[in-house]
Tab-separated table of C-alpha atoms in Angstrom:
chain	number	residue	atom	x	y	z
A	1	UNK	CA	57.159	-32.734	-51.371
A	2	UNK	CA	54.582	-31.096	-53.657
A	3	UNK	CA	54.313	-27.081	-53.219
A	4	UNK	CA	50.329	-27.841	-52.164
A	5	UNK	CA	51.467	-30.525	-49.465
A	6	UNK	CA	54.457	-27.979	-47.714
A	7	UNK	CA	51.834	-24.785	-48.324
A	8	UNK	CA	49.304	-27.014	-46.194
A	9	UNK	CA	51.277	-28.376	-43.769
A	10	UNK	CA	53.571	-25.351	-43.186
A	11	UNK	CA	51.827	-21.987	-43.719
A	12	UNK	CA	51.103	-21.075	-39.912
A	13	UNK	CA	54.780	-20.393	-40.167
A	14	UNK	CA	54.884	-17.089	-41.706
A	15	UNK	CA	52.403	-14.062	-41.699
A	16	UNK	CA	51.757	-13.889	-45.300
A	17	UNK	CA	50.698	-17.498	-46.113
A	18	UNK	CA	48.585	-17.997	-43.070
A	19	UNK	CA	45.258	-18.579	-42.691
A	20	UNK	CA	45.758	-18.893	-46.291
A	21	UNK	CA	48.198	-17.454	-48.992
A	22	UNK	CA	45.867	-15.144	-51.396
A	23	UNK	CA	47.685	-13.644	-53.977
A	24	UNK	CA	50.467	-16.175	-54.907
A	25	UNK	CA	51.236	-19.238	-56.129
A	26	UNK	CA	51.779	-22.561	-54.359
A	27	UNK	CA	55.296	-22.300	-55.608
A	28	UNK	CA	55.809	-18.623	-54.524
A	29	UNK	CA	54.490	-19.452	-51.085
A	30	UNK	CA	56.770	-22.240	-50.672
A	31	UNK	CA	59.370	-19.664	-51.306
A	32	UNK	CA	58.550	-17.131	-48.981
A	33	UNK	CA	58.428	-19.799	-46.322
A	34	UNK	CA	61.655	-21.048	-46.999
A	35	UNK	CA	63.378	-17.545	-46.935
A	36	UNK	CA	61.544	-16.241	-43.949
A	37	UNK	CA	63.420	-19.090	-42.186
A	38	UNK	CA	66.800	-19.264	-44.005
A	39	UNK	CA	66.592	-22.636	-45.991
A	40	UNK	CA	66.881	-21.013	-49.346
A	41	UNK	CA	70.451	-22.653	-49.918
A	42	UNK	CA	69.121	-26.353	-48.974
A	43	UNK	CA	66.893	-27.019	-51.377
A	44	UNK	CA	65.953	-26.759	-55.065
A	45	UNK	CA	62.417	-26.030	-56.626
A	46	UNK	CA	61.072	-28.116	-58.976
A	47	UNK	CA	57.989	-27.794	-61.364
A	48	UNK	CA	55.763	-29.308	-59.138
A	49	UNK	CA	57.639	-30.237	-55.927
A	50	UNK	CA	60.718	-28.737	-53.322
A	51	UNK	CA	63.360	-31.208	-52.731
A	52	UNK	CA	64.763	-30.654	-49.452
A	53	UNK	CA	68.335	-31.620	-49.357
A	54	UNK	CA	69.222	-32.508	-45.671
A	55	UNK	CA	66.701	-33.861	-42.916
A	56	UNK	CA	68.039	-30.850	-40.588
A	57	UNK	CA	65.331	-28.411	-42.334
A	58	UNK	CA	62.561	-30.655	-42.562
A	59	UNK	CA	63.393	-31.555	-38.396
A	60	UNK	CA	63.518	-27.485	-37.706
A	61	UNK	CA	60.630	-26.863	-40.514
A	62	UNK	CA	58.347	-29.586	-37.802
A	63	UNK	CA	60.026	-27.747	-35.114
A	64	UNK	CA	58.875	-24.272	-35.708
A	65	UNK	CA	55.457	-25.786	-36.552
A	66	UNK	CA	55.142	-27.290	-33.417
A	67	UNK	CA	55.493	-24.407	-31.533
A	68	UNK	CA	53.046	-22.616	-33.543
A	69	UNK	CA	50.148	-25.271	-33.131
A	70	UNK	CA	49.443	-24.311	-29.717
A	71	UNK	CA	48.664	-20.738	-30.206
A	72	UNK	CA	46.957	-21.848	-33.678
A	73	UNK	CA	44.550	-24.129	-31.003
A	74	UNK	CA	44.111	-21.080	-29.119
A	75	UNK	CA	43.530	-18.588	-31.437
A	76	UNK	CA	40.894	-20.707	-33.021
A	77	UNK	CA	38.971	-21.675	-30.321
A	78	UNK	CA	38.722	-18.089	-29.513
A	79	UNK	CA	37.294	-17.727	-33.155
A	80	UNK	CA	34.811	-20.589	-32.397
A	81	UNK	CA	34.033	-19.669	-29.088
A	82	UNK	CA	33.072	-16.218	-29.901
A	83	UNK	CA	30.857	-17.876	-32.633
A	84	UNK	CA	29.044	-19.790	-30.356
A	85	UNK	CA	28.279	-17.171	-28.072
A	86	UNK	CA	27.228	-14.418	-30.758
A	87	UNK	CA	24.799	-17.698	-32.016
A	88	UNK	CA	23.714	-17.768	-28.650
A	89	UNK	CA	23.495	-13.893	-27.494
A	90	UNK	CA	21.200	-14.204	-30.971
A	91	UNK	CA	18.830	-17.003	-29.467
A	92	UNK	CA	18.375	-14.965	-27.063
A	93	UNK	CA	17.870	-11.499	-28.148
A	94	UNK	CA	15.423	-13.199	-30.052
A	95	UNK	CA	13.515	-15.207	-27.153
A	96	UNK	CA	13.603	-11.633	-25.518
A	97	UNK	CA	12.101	-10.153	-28.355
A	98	UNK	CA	8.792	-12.740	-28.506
A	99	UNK	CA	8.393	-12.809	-25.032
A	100	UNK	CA	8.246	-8.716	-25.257
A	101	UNK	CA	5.633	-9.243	-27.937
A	102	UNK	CA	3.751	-11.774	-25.561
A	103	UNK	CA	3.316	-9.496	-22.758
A	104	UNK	CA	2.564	-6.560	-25.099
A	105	UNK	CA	-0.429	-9.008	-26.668
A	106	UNK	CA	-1.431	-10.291	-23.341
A	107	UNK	CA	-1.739	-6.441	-21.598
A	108	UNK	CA	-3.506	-5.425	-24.906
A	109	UNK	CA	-6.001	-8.459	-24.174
A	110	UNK	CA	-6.330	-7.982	-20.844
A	111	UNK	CA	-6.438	-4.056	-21.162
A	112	UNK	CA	-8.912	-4.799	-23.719
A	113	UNK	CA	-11.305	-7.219	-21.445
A	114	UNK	CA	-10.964	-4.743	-18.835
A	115	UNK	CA	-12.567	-1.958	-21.264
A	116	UNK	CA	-15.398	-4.057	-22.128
A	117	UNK	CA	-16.092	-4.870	-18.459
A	118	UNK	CA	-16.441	-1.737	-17.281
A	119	UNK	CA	-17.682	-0.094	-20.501
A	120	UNK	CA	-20.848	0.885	-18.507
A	121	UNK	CA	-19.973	1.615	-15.222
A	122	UNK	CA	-20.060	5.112	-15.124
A	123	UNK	CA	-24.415	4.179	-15.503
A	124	UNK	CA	-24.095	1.426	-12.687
A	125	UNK	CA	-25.228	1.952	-9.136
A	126	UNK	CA	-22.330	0.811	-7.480
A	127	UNK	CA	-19.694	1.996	-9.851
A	128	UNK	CA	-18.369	-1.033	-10.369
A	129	UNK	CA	-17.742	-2.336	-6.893
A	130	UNK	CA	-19.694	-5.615	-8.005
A	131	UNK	CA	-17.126	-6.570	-11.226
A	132	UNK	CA	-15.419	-9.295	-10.801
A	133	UNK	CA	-11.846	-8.679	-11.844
A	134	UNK	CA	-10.243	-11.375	-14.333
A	135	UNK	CA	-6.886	-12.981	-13.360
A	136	UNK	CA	-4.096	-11.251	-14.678
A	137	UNK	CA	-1.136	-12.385	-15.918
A	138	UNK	CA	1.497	-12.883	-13.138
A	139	UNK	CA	3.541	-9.835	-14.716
A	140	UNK	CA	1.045	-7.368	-14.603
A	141	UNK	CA	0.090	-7.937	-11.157
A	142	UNK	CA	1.639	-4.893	-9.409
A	143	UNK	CA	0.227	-2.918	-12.935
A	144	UNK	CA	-3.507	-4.684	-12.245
A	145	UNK	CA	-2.944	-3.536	-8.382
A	146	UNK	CA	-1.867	-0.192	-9.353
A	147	UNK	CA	-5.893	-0.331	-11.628
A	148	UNK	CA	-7.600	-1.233	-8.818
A	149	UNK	CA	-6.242	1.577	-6.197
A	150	UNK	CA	-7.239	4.226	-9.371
A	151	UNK	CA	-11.085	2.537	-9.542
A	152	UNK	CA	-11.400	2.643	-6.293
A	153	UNK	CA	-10.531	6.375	-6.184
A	154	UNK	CA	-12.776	7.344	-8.830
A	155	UNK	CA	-15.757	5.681	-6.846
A	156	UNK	CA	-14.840	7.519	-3.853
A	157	UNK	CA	-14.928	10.357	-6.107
A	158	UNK	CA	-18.187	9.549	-7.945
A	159	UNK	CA	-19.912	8.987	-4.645
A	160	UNK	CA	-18.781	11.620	-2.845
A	161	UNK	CA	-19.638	14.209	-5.769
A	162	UNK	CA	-23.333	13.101	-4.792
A	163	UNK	CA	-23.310	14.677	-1.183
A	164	UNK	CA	-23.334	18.246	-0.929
A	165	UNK	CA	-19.906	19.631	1.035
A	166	UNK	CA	-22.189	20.934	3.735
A	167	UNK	CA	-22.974	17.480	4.579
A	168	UNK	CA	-19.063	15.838	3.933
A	169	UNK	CA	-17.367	16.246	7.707
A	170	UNK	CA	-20.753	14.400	8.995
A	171	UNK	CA	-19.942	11.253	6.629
A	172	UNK	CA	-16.259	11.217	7.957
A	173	UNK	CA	-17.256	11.335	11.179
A	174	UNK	CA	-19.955	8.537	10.739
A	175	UNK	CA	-17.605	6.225	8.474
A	176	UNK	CA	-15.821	6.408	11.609
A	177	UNK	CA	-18.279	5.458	14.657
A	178	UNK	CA	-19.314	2.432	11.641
A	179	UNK	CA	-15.580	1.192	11.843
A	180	UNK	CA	-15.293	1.619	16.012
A	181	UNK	CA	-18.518	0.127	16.101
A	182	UNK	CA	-18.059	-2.899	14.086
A	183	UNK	CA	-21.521	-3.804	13.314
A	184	UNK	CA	-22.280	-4.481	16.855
A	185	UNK	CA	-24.175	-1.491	17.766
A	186	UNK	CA	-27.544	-1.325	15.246
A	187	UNK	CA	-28.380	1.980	16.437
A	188	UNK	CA	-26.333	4.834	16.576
A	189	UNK	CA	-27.773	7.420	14.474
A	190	UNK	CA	-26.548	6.780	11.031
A	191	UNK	CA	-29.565	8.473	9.607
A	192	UNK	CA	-29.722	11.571	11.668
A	193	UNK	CA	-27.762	14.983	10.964
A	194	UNK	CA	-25.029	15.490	13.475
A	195	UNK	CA	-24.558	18.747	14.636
A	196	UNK	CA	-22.123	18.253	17.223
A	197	UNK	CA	-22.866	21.216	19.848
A	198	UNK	CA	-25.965	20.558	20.832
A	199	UNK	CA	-26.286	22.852	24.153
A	200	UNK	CA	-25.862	25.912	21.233
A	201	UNK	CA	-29.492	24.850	19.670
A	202	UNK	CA	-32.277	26.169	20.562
A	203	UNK	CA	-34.502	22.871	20.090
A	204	UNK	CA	-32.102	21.166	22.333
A	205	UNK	CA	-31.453	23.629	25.133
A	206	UNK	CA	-33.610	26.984	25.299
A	207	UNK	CA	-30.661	28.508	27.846
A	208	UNK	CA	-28.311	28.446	24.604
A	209	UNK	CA	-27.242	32.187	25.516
A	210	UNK	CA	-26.184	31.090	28.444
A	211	UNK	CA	-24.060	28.471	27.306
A	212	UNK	CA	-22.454	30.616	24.855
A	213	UNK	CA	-21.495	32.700	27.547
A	214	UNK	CA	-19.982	30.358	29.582
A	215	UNK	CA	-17.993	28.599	26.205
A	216	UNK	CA	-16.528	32.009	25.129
A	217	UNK	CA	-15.226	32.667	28.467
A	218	UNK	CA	-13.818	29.099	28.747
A	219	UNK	CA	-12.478	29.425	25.407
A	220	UNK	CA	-10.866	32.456	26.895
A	221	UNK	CA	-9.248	31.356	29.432
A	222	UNK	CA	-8.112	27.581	28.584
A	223	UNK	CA	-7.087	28.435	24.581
A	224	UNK	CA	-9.160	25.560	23.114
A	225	UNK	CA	-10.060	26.075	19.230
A	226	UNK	CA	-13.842	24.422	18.776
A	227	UNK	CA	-16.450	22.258	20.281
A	228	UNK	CA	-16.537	18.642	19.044
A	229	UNK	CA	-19.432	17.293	20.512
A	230	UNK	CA	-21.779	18.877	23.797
A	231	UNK	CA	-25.267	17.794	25.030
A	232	UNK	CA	-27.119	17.200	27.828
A	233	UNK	CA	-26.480	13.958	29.821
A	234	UNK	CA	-27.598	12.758	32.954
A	235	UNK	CA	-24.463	11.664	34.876
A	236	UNK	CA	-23.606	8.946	37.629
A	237	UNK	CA	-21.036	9.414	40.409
A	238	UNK	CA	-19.281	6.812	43.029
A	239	UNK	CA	-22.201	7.247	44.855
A	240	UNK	CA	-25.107	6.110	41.949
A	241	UNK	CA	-26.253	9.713	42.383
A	242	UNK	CA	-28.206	10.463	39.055
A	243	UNK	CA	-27.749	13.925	38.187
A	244	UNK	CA	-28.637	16.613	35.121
A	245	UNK	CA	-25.783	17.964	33.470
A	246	UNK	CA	-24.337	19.096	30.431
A	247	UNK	CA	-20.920	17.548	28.954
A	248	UNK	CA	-18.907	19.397	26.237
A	249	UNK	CA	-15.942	17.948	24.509
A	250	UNK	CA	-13.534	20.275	23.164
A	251	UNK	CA	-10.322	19.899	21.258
A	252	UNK	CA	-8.537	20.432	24.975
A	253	UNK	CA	-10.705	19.630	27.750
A	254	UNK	CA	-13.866	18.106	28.422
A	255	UNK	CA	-16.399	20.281	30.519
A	256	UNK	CA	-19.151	19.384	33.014
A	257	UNK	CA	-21.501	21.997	33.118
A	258	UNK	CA	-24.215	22.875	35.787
A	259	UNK	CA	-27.621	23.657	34.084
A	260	UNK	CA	-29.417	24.901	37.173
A	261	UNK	CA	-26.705	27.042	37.769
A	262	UNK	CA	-26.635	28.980	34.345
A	263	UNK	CA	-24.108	26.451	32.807
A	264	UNK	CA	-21.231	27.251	34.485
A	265	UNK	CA	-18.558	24.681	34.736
A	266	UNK	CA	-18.559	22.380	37.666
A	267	UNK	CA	-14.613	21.968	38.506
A	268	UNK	CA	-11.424	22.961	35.813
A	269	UNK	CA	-11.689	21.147	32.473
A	270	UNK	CA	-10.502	17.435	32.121
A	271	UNK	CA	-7.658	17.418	29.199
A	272	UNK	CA	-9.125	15.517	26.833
A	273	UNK	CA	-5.651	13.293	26.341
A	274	UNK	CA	-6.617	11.617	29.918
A	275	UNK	CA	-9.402	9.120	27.723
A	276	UNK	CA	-7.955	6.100	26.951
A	277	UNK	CA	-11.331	4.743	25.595
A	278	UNK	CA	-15.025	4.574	25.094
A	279	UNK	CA	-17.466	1.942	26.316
A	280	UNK	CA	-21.333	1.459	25.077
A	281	UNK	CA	-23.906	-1.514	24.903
A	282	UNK	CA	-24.962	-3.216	21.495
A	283	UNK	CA	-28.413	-1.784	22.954
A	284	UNK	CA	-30.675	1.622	21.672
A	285	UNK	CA	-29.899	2.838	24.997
A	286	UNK	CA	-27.598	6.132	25.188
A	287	UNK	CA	-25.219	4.662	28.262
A	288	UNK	CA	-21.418	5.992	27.677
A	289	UNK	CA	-18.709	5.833	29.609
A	290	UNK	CA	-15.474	7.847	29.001
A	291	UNK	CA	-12.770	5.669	30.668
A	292	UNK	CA	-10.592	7.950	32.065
A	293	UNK	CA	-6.650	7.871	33.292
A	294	UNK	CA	-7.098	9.790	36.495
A	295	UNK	CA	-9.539	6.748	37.480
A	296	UNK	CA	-12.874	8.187	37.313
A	297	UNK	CA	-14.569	7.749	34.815
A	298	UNK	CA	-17.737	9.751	33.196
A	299	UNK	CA	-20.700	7.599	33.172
A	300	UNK	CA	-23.160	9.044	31.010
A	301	UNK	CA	-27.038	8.422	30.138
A	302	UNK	CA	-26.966	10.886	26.527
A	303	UNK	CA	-30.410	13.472	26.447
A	304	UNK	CA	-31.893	14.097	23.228
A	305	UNK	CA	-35.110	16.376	22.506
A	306	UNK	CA	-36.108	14.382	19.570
A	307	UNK	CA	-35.251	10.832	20.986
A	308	UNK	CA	-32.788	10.654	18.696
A	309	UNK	CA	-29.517	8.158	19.103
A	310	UNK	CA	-26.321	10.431	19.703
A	311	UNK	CA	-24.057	7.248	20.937
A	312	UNK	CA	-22.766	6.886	17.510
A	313	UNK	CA	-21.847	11.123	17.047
A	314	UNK	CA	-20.087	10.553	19.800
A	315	UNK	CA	-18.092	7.670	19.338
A	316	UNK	CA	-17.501	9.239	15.461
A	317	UNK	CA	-16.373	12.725	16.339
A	318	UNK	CA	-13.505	11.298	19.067
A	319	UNK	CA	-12.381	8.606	16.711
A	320	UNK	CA	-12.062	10.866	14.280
A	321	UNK	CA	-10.563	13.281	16.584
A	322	UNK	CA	-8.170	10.597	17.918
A	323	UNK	CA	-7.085	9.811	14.648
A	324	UNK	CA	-6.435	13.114	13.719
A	325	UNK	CA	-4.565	14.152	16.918
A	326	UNK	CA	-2.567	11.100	17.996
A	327	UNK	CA	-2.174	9.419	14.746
A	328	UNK	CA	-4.183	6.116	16.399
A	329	UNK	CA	-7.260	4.465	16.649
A	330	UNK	CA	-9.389	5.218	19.764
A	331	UNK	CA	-10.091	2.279	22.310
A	332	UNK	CA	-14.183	1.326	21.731
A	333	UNK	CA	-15.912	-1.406	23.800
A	334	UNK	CA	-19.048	-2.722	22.848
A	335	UNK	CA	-20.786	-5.045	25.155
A	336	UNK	CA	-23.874	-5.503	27.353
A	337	UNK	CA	-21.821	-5.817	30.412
A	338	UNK	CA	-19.511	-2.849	30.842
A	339	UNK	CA	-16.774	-1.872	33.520
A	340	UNK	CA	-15.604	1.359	34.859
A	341	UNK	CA	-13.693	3.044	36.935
A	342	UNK	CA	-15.462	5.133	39.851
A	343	UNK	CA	-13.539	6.530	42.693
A	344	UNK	CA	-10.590	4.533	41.799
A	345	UNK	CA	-13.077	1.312	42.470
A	346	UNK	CA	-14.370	-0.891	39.339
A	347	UNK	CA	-17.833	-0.631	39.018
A	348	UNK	CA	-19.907	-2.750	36.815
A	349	UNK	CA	-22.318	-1.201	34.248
A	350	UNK	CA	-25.370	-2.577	32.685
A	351	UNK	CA	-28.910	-1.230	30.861
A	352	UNK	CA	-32.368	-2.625	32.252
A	353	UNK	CA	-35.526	-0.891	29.832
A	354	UNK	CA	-37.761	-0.250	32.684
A	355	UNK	CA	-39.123	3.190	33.910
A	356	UNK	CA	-40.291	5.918	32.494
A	357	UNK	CA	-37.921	7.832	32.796
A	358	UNK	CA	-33.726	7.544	32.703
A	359	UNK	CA	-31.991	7.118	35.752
A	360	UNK	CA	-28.795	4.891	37.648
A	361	UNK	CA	-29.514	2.857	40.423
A	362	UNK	CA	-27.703	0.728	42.559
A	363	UNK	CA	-27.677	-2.907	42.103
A	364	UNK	CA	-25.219	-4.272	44.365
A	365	UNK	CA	-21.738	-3.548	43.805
A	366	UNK	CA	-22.493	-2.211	40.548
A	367	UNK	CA	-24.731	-0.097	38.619
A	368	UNK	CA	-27.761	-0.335	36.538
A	369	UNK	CA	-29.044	2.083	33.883
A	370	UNK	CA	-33.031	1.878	34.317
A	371	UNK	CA	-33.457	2.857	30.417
A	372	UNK	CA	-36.882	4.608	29.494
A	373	UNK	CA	-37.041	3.080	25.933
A	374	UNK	CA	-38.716	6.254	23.970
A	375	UNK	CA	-40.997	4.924	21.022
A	376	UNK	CA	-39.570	8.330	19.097
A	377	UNK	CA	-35.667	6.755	18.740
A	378	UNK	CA	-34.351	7.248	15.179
A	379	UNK	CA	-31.299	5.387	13.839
């Protein structure tokens, strides 16, 4: 057999020939291959060729070579395996790598669209509001979102830098009423400045010593902190009797006061946790009612010097209040046919514009509001 033909066939079977003998001769490999396995005295060595003598070393030569293929098979499709999947980890590393790029080029592009949309709207009217917002990619959609939350902060902020802080716990209270109210109320004294305690001006109420008498003694003696809303009203019972009073919403209690009798309060202060909503007509009429847990409810007709619309301060200030206190929206009805409770008995409430002046009347088993329409409302 020629030295190139045994090297070829046999040179898994020692460490030094295999993968490949570098170094050495075909003849010298042949060599150490027949030594390492103890065939030196069985054959002869030729120029070009071994001559084997007996077929016992050729059958234990195949042998031994046998028993190496397997781990040969093995060992290289480890080799090729592990080729494969660095060639693979590569096409991918490099399909990561471009689609990186992509979405680097496609937020530059959109970043960059987004600059030239709102290059001028620091000089627009609305700030903005009115830009329509391109379609972003779908991986920068929680990004885009993010935008959008930060724009709409900044308008809040470049609006609200226009009012004067004086004028700022107004506009919460009459964003608000506009939320309770829905749209269906047209009236309710956006416009106007809300004061809150009326019964402490003198425009409103000439006995305002008196009622600051009476507060500061209430305030006294049931701990609340400040007014939230108090005017004059003209008030229904059980009974349809019509009657002047003045109603004072604190952060505790509610008070009905007595104006003929120098404002003092009429019975112990209603907690102010007992309403459970607010109902009023889609009218210019001031009709209120303050439903109630204990079952009777305050039916109120609101008074205002100036003819001015106070339903809206109202509903605003205990919304907000509501809000603040209980961590919930208030409960407000709008509706041109209104219920309450009276005496424990469900009276039904509605607004007639007839009169000249403001007064309930019976009508039925319910009530009617006889509603002296002033020419001098404001909204």
């Amino acid at each position: 057999m020629q030295y190139k033909r045994f090297v070829n066939r046999y040179k898994m079977l020692s460490v030094h020939t295999w993968p490949r003998p570098t170094g050495r001769s075909d003849k010298d490999a042949v060599q150490l291959i027949i030594e390492e396995k103890g065939f030196g005295k069985d054959v002869e060595y030729g120029r070009t060729k071994i001559f084997i003598r007996h077929p016992q070393t050729i059958l234990a030569l195949e042998s031994a070579r046998t028993k190496h293929l397997p781990g040969l098979c093995i060992g290289i499709q480890k080799i090729w395996r592990g080729k494969l999947a660095r060639i693979l980890y590569r096409k991918m590393r490099s399909v990561k790598c471009i689609e990186e790029a992509y979405n680097r080029y496609r937020l530059r592009s959109y970043l960059w669209k987004l600059v030239q949309l709102f290059a001028s709207v620091r000089k627009m009217k609305d700030y903005g509001k009115r830009i329509q917002w391109p379609l972003p990619p779908a991986i920068l959609k929680n990004f885009v979102e993010a935008l959008k939350k930060s724009h709409q902060r900044w308008r809040a902020f470049m609006i609200l830098k226009q009012i004067p802080e004086g004028k700022r716990p107004a506009l919460k209270l009459k964003i608000f009423a506009a939320d309770a109210l829905k749209g269906c109320r047209s009236d309710w004294g956006s416009g106007n400045d809300w004061k809150g305690n009326y019964l402490s001006i003198v425009q409103e109420n000439p006995c305002t010593a008196e009622v600051e008498a009476v507060l500061s003694n209430l305030k006294t003696s049931d701990g609340f902190t400040k007014v939230l809303f108090a005017c004059l009203v003209k008030k229904t019972n059980r009974f349809c009797k019509t009657a002047e009073r003045g109603i004072c919403f604190t952060d505790r209690f509610i008070y009905k006061l007595e104006p003929k009798k120098k404002f003092k309060s009429m019975q112990p202060g209603i907690p102010i946790s007992e309403i459970t909503g607010i109902s009023v007509t889609p009218g210019s009429d001031q009709l209120s009612i303050i439903h109630l847990q204990c079952g009777n409810d305050l039916v109120l007709c609101l008074n205002s010097a100036a003819g001015v619309d106070r339903v809206g301060e109202l509903i605003g200030t205990l919304c907000s209040f509501w809000m603040s206190a209980y961590k919930r929206d208030l409960r407000v009805i709008v509706g041109k046919a209104l219920q309450s409770m009276l005496g424990n008995k469900q009276k039904s409430i509605s607004v007639a514009e007839v009169g000249t002046q403001s007064v309930f009347v019976k009508n039925g088993g319910g009530i009617v509001l006889n509603w002296a329409k002033q020419a001098a409302i404001k909204s």
